Coordinates of N, CA and C in Angstrom, one line a residue:
M75 N 115.5 96.3 121.4 CA 115.8 95.2 122.3 C 114.5 94.4 122.5
K76 N 114.6 93.1 122.6 CA 113.4 92.3 122.8 C 112.9 92.4 124.2
K77 N 111.6 92.3 124.4 CA 111.0 92.4 125.7 C 111.6 91.3 126.7
S78 N 111.8 90.1 126.1 CA 112.3 89.0 127.0 C 113.7 89.4 127.6
L79 N 114.6 89.9 126.9 CA 115.9 90.3 127.4 C 115.8 91.5 128.3
Y80 N 115.0 92.5 127.9 CA 114.9 93.7 128.8 C 114.3 93.3 130.1
A81 N 113.2 92.5 130.1 CA 112.6 92.1 131.4 C 113.5 91.3 132.2
A82 N 114.2 90.4 131.6 CA 115.2 89.6 132.4 C 116.3 90.5 133.0
L83 N 116.8 91.4 132.2 CA 117.8 92.4 132.8 C 117.2 93.2 133.9
L84 N 116.0 93.7 133.8 CA 115.4 94.4 134.9 C 115.3 93.6 136.2
S85 N 114.9 92.3 136.0 CA 114.8 91.5 137.2 C 116.2 91.1 137.8
A86 N 117.2 91.1 136.9 CA 118.5 90.7 137.3 C 119.3 91.9 138.0
I87 N 119.1 93.1 137.4 CA 119.9 94.2 137.8 C 119.2 95.1 138.8
I88 N 117.9 95.4 138.5 CA 117.2 96.4 139.4 C 116.7 95.7 140.6
C89 N 115.8 94.8 140.5 CA 115.1 94.1 141.6 C 114.4 92.9 141.1
P90 N 114.5 91.8 141.8 CA 113.7 90.6 141.4 C 112.2 91.0 141.4
G91 N 111.6 90.7 140.2 CA 110.2 91.1 140.1 C 109.9 92.3 139.2
S92 N 110.9 93.2 139.1 CA 110.7 94.4 138.3 C 110.4 94.1 136.8
G93 N 111.0 93.0 136.3 CA 110.7 92.7 134.9 C 109.3 92.2 134.7
Q94 N 108.7 91.5 135.7 CA 107.4 91.1 135.6 C 106.4 92.3 135.7
V95 N 106.7 93.2 136.6 CA 105.9 94.5 136.7 C 105.9 95.2 135.4
W96 N 107.1 95.4 134.7 CA 107.2 96.1 133.5 C 106.5 95.4 132.4
L97 N 106.4 94.0 132.4 CA 105.6 93.3 131.4 C 104.1 93.3 131.7
G98 N 103.7 93.9 132.8 CA 102.3 94.0 133.1 C 101.7 92.9 134.0
K99 N 102.6 92.0 134.4 CA 102.2 90.9 135.4 C 102.5 91.4 136.8
K100 N 101.7 92.4 137.2 CA 101.9 93.1 138.5 C 101.9 92.2 139.7
W101 N 100.9 91.3 139.8 CA 100.8 90.4 141.0 C 102.0 89.5 141.1
L102 N 102.4 89.0 140.0 CA 103.6 88.1 140.0 C 104.9 88.9 140.4
G103 N 105.0 90.0 139.8 CA 106.2 90.9 140.1 C 106.2 91.3 141.5
W104 N 105.1 91.8 142.0 CA 105.1 92.2 143.4 C 105.3 91.0 144.4
G105 N 104.9 89.8 144.0 CA 105.2 88.6 144.8 C 106.7 88.4 144.9
F106 N 107.4 88.5 143.8 CA 108.9 88.4 143.8 C 109.5 89.5 144.6
I107 N 109.0 90.7 144.4 CA 109.6 91.8 145.2 C 109.3 91.6 146.7
S108 N 108.2 91.2 147.1 CA 107.8 91.0 148.5 C 108.7 89.9 149.1
V109 N 109.0 88.8 148.4 CA 109.8 87.8 149.0 C 111.3 88.3 149.1
S110 N 111.7 89.1 148.1 CA 113.1 89.6 148.2 C 113.2 90.6 149.4
L111 N 112.2 91.5 149.5 CA 112.3 92.4 150.6 C 112.2 91.8 152.0
L112 N 111.4 90.7 152.1 CA 111.3 90.0 153.4 C 112.6 89.4 153.7
C113 N 113.3 88.7 152.7 CA 114.6 88.1 153.0 C 115.6 89.1 153.4
V114 N 115.7 90.2 152.7 CA 116.6 91.3 153.0 C 116.4 91.8 154.4
M115 N 115.1 92.0 154.8 CA 114.8 92.5 156.1 C 115.3 91.6 157.2
V116 N 115.0 90.3 157.0 CA 115.5 89.3 158.0 C 117.0 89.3 158.1
L117 N 117.7 89.3 157.0 CA 119.1 89.3 157.0 C 119.7 90.5 157.7
M118 N 119.1 91.7 157.3 CA 119.6 93.0 157.9 C 119.3 93.0 159.4
K119 N 118.2 92.5 159.9 CA 117.9 92.5 161.3 C 119.0 91.7 162.0
H120 N 119.3 90.5 161.5 CA 120.4 89.7 162.1 C 121.7 90.5 162.1
I121 N 122.1 91.1 161.0 CA 123.4 91.8 160.9 C 123.4 92.9 161.8
I122 N 122.4 93.7 161.9 CA 122.3 94.9 162.8 C 122.4 94.4 164.3
G123 N 121.7 93.3 164.6 CA 121.8 92.8 165.9 C 123.2 92.4 166.3
R124 N 123.9 91.7 165.4 CA 125.3 91.3 165.7 C 126.2 92.5 165.8
A125 N 126.0 93.5 165.0 CA 126.8 94.8 165.1 C 126.5 95.5 166.4
Q126 N 125.3 95.4 166.9 CA 125.0 96.1 168.2 C 125.7 95.4 169.3
V127 N 125.7 94.1 169.3 CA 126.4 93.3 170.3 C 127.9 93.7 170.3
I128 N 128.5 93.8 169.2 CA 129.9 94.1 169.1 C 130.2 95.5 169.6
A129 N 129.3 96.5 169.2 CA 129.4 97.9 169.6 C 129.3 98.0 171.1
D130 N 128.4 97.2 171.7 CA 128.2 97.2 173.2 C 129.5 96.7 173.9
Q131 N 130.1 95.7 173.3 CA 131.3 95.1 173.8 C 132.5 96.1 173.7
I132 N 132.5 96.9 172.6 CA 133.5 97.9 172.5 C 133.4 99.0 173.6
L133 N 132.1 99.4 173.7 CA 131.8 100.5 174.7 C 132.1 100.0 176.2
A134 N 131.9 98.7 176.4 CA 132.1 98.1 177.7 C 133.6 97.9 178.0
G135 N 134.4 98.0 176.9 CA 135.9 97.8 177.1 C 136.3 96.3 176.9
N136 N 135.4 95.4 176.5 CA 135.8 94.0 176.3 C 136.5 93.8 175.0
I137 N 136.4 94.7 174.1 CA 137.1 94.7 172.8 C 137.9 96.0 172.7
G138 N 139.1 95.9 172.3 CA 139.9 97.1 172.1 C 139.4 98.0 171.0
N139 N 139.6 99.3 171.2 CA 139.1 100.2 170.2 C 140.1 100.5 169.1
D140 N 140.6 99.4 168.5 CA 141.5 99.5 167.3 C 141.0 98.6 166.2
L141 N 141.3 99.0 165.0 CA 140.8 98.3 163.8 C 141.0 96.8 163.8
S142 N 142.2 96.3 164.2 CA 142.5 94.9 164.2 C 141.7 94.1 165.2
A143 N 141.4 94.7 166.4 CA 140.6 94.0 167.4 C 139.1 93.9 166.9
I144 N 138.6 95.0 166.4 CA 137.3 95.1 165.9 C 137.1 94.1 164.7
Y145 N 138.1 94.1 163.8 CA 138.0 93.2 162.6 C 138.0 91.8 163.0
A146 N 138.8 91.4 164.0 CA 138.9 90.0 164.5 C 137.6 89.6 165.1
E147 N 136.9 90.5 165.9 CA 135.6 90.2 166.5 C 134.5 90.1 165.4
V148 N 134.5 90.9 164.4 CA 133.5 90.9 163.4 C 133.7 89.6 162.6
S149 N 134.9 89.2 162.3 CA 135.2 87.9 161.6 C 134.8 86.7 162.4
K150 N 135.1 86.8 163.7 CA 134.6 85.7 164.6 C 133.1 85.6 164.6
A151 N 132.4 86.7 164.7 CA 131.0 86.7 164.8 C 130.4 86.2 163.5
A152 N 131.0 86.5 162.4 CA 130.5 86.0 161.1 C 130.6 84.5 161.0
I153 N 131.7 83.9 161.5 CA 131.9 82.5 161.5 C 130.9 81.8 162.5
D154 N 130.8 82.4 163.7 CA 130.0 81.8 164.8 C 128.5 81.7 164.5
T155 N 128.0 82.7 163.7 CA 126.6 82.8 163.6 C 126.0 82.2 162.3
Q156 N 126.7 81.3 161.7 CA 126.2 80.7 160.4 C 125.2 79.7 160.8
S157 N 124.0 80.1 161.1 CA 122.9 79.2 161.5 C 122.2 78.7 160.2
A158 N 121.5 77.6 160.4 CA 120.7 77.0 159.3 C 119.6 78.0 158.8
D159 N 119.0 78.8 159.8 CA 118.0 79.7 159.4 C 118.5 80.8 158.4
L160 N 119.7 81.3 158.7 CA 120.2 82.4 157.8 C 120.6 81.8 156.5
S161 N 121.1 80.6 156.5 CA 121.5 79.9 155.3 C 120.2 79.6 154.4
A162 N 119.1 79.2 155.0 CA 117.9 79.0 154.3 C 117.3 80.3 153.7
I163 N 117.4 81.4 154.5 CA 116.9 82.7 154.0 C 117.8 83.1 152.8
T164 N 119.1 82.9 152.9 CA 120.0 83.3 151.8 C 119.7 82.5 150.6
W165 N 119.5 81.2 150.7 CA 119.2 80.4 149.5 C 117.8 80.7 149.0
L166 N 116.8 81.1 149.9 CA 115.5 81.5 149.4 C 115.6 82.8 148.6
F167 N 116.4 83.7 149.0 CA 116.7 85.0 148.3 C 117.3 84.7 146.9
I168 N 118.3 83.8 146.9 CA 119.0 83.5 145.6 C 118.0 82.8 144.7
A169 N 117.3 81.8 145.2 CA 116.3 81.1 144.3 C 115.2 82.0 143.8
N170 N 114.7 82.9 144.6 CA 113.7 83.9 144.2 C 114.3 84.8 143.1
W171 N 115.5 85.2 143.2 CA 116.1 86.0 142.2 C 116.3 85.3 140.9
V172 N 116.8 84.1 140.9 CA 117.0 83.3 139.7 C 115.6 83.0 139.0
L173 N 114.7 82.6 139.9 CA 113.3 82.3 139.3 C 112.7 83.5 138.7
S174 N 112.9 84.7 139.3 CA 112.4 85.9 138.8 C 113.0 86.2 137.4
I175 N 114.3 86.0 137.3 CA 114.9 86.3 136.0 C 114.4 85.3 134.9
A176 N 114.3 84.0 135.2 CA 113.8 83.1 134.3 C 112.4 83.3 133.9
S177 N 111.6 83.7 134.9 CA 110.1 84.0 134.7 C 110.0 85.2 133.8
A178 N 110.7 86.2 134.1 CA 110.7 87.5 133.3 C 111.1 87.2 131.8
F179 N 112.1 86.4 131.6 CA 112.5 86.1 130.3 C 111.5 85.3 129.6
W180 N 110.9 84.3 130.2 CA 109.9 83.4 129.6 C 108.6 84.2 129.3
L181 N 108.1 85.1 130.2 CA 107.0 85.9 129.9 C 107.2 86.9 128.8
G182 N 108.4 87.5 128.8 CA 108.8 88.4 127.7 C 108.9 87.7 126.4
A183 N 109.4 86.5 126.4 CA 109.5 85.7 125.1 C 108.1 85.4 124.6
K184 N 107.1 85.1 125.5 CA 105.7 84.9 125.1 C 105.2 86.2 124.4
Q185 N 105.4 87.3 125.0 CA 104.9 88.6 124.5 C 105.6 88.9 123.2
D186 N 106.9 88.6 123.1 CA 107.7 88.8 121.8 C 107.0 87.9 120.7
K187 N 106.7 86.7 121.0 CA 106.2 85.8 120.0 C 104.8 86.3 119.6
Q188 N 104.0 86.7 120.5 CA 102.6 87.3 120.2 C 102.8 88.5 119.3
R189 N 103.7 89.4 119.6 CA 103.9 90.6 118.8 C 104.4 90.2 117.4
Q190 N 105.2 89.2 117.2 CA 105.7 88.7 115.9 C 104.5 88.2 115.1
T191 N 103.6 87.4 115.8 CA 102.5 86.8 115.1 C 101.5 87.9 114.6
K192 N 101.3 89.0 115.4 CA 100.5 90.1 115.0 C 101.0 90.8 113.8
T193 N 102.3 91.1 113.8 CA 102.9 91.8 112.7 C 103.0 91.0 111.4
A194 N 103.0 89.6 111.6 CA 103.1 88.8 110.4 C 101.7 88.7 109.7
D195 N 100.6 88.9 110.5 CA 99.3 88.9 109.9 C 99.0 90.0 109.1

């Protein structure tokens, strides 16, 4: 398998930036990984905060302790909290992922071309 395809698949499936690390571009790869982890941490902080509010309301008796009431509250919270910040973080994560895949493929293609040139000589 060509390095370009393997690196792109690593970045697409395992983690954004893992293809760059595998290709030896460690700083670039860890940059992609850091941005991804930061975005996931911010999103998880928000999700856990919303879950805690709902759990507190269940314990206080404001929400019934049945699946349909909890589901309705979770659905309402998901719709109510669509802030611009969360949307920006989500788009940053997606853009980072796509850029990581494209970068890994491009860097791998450069290495494939250099390898072909060496074997042709």
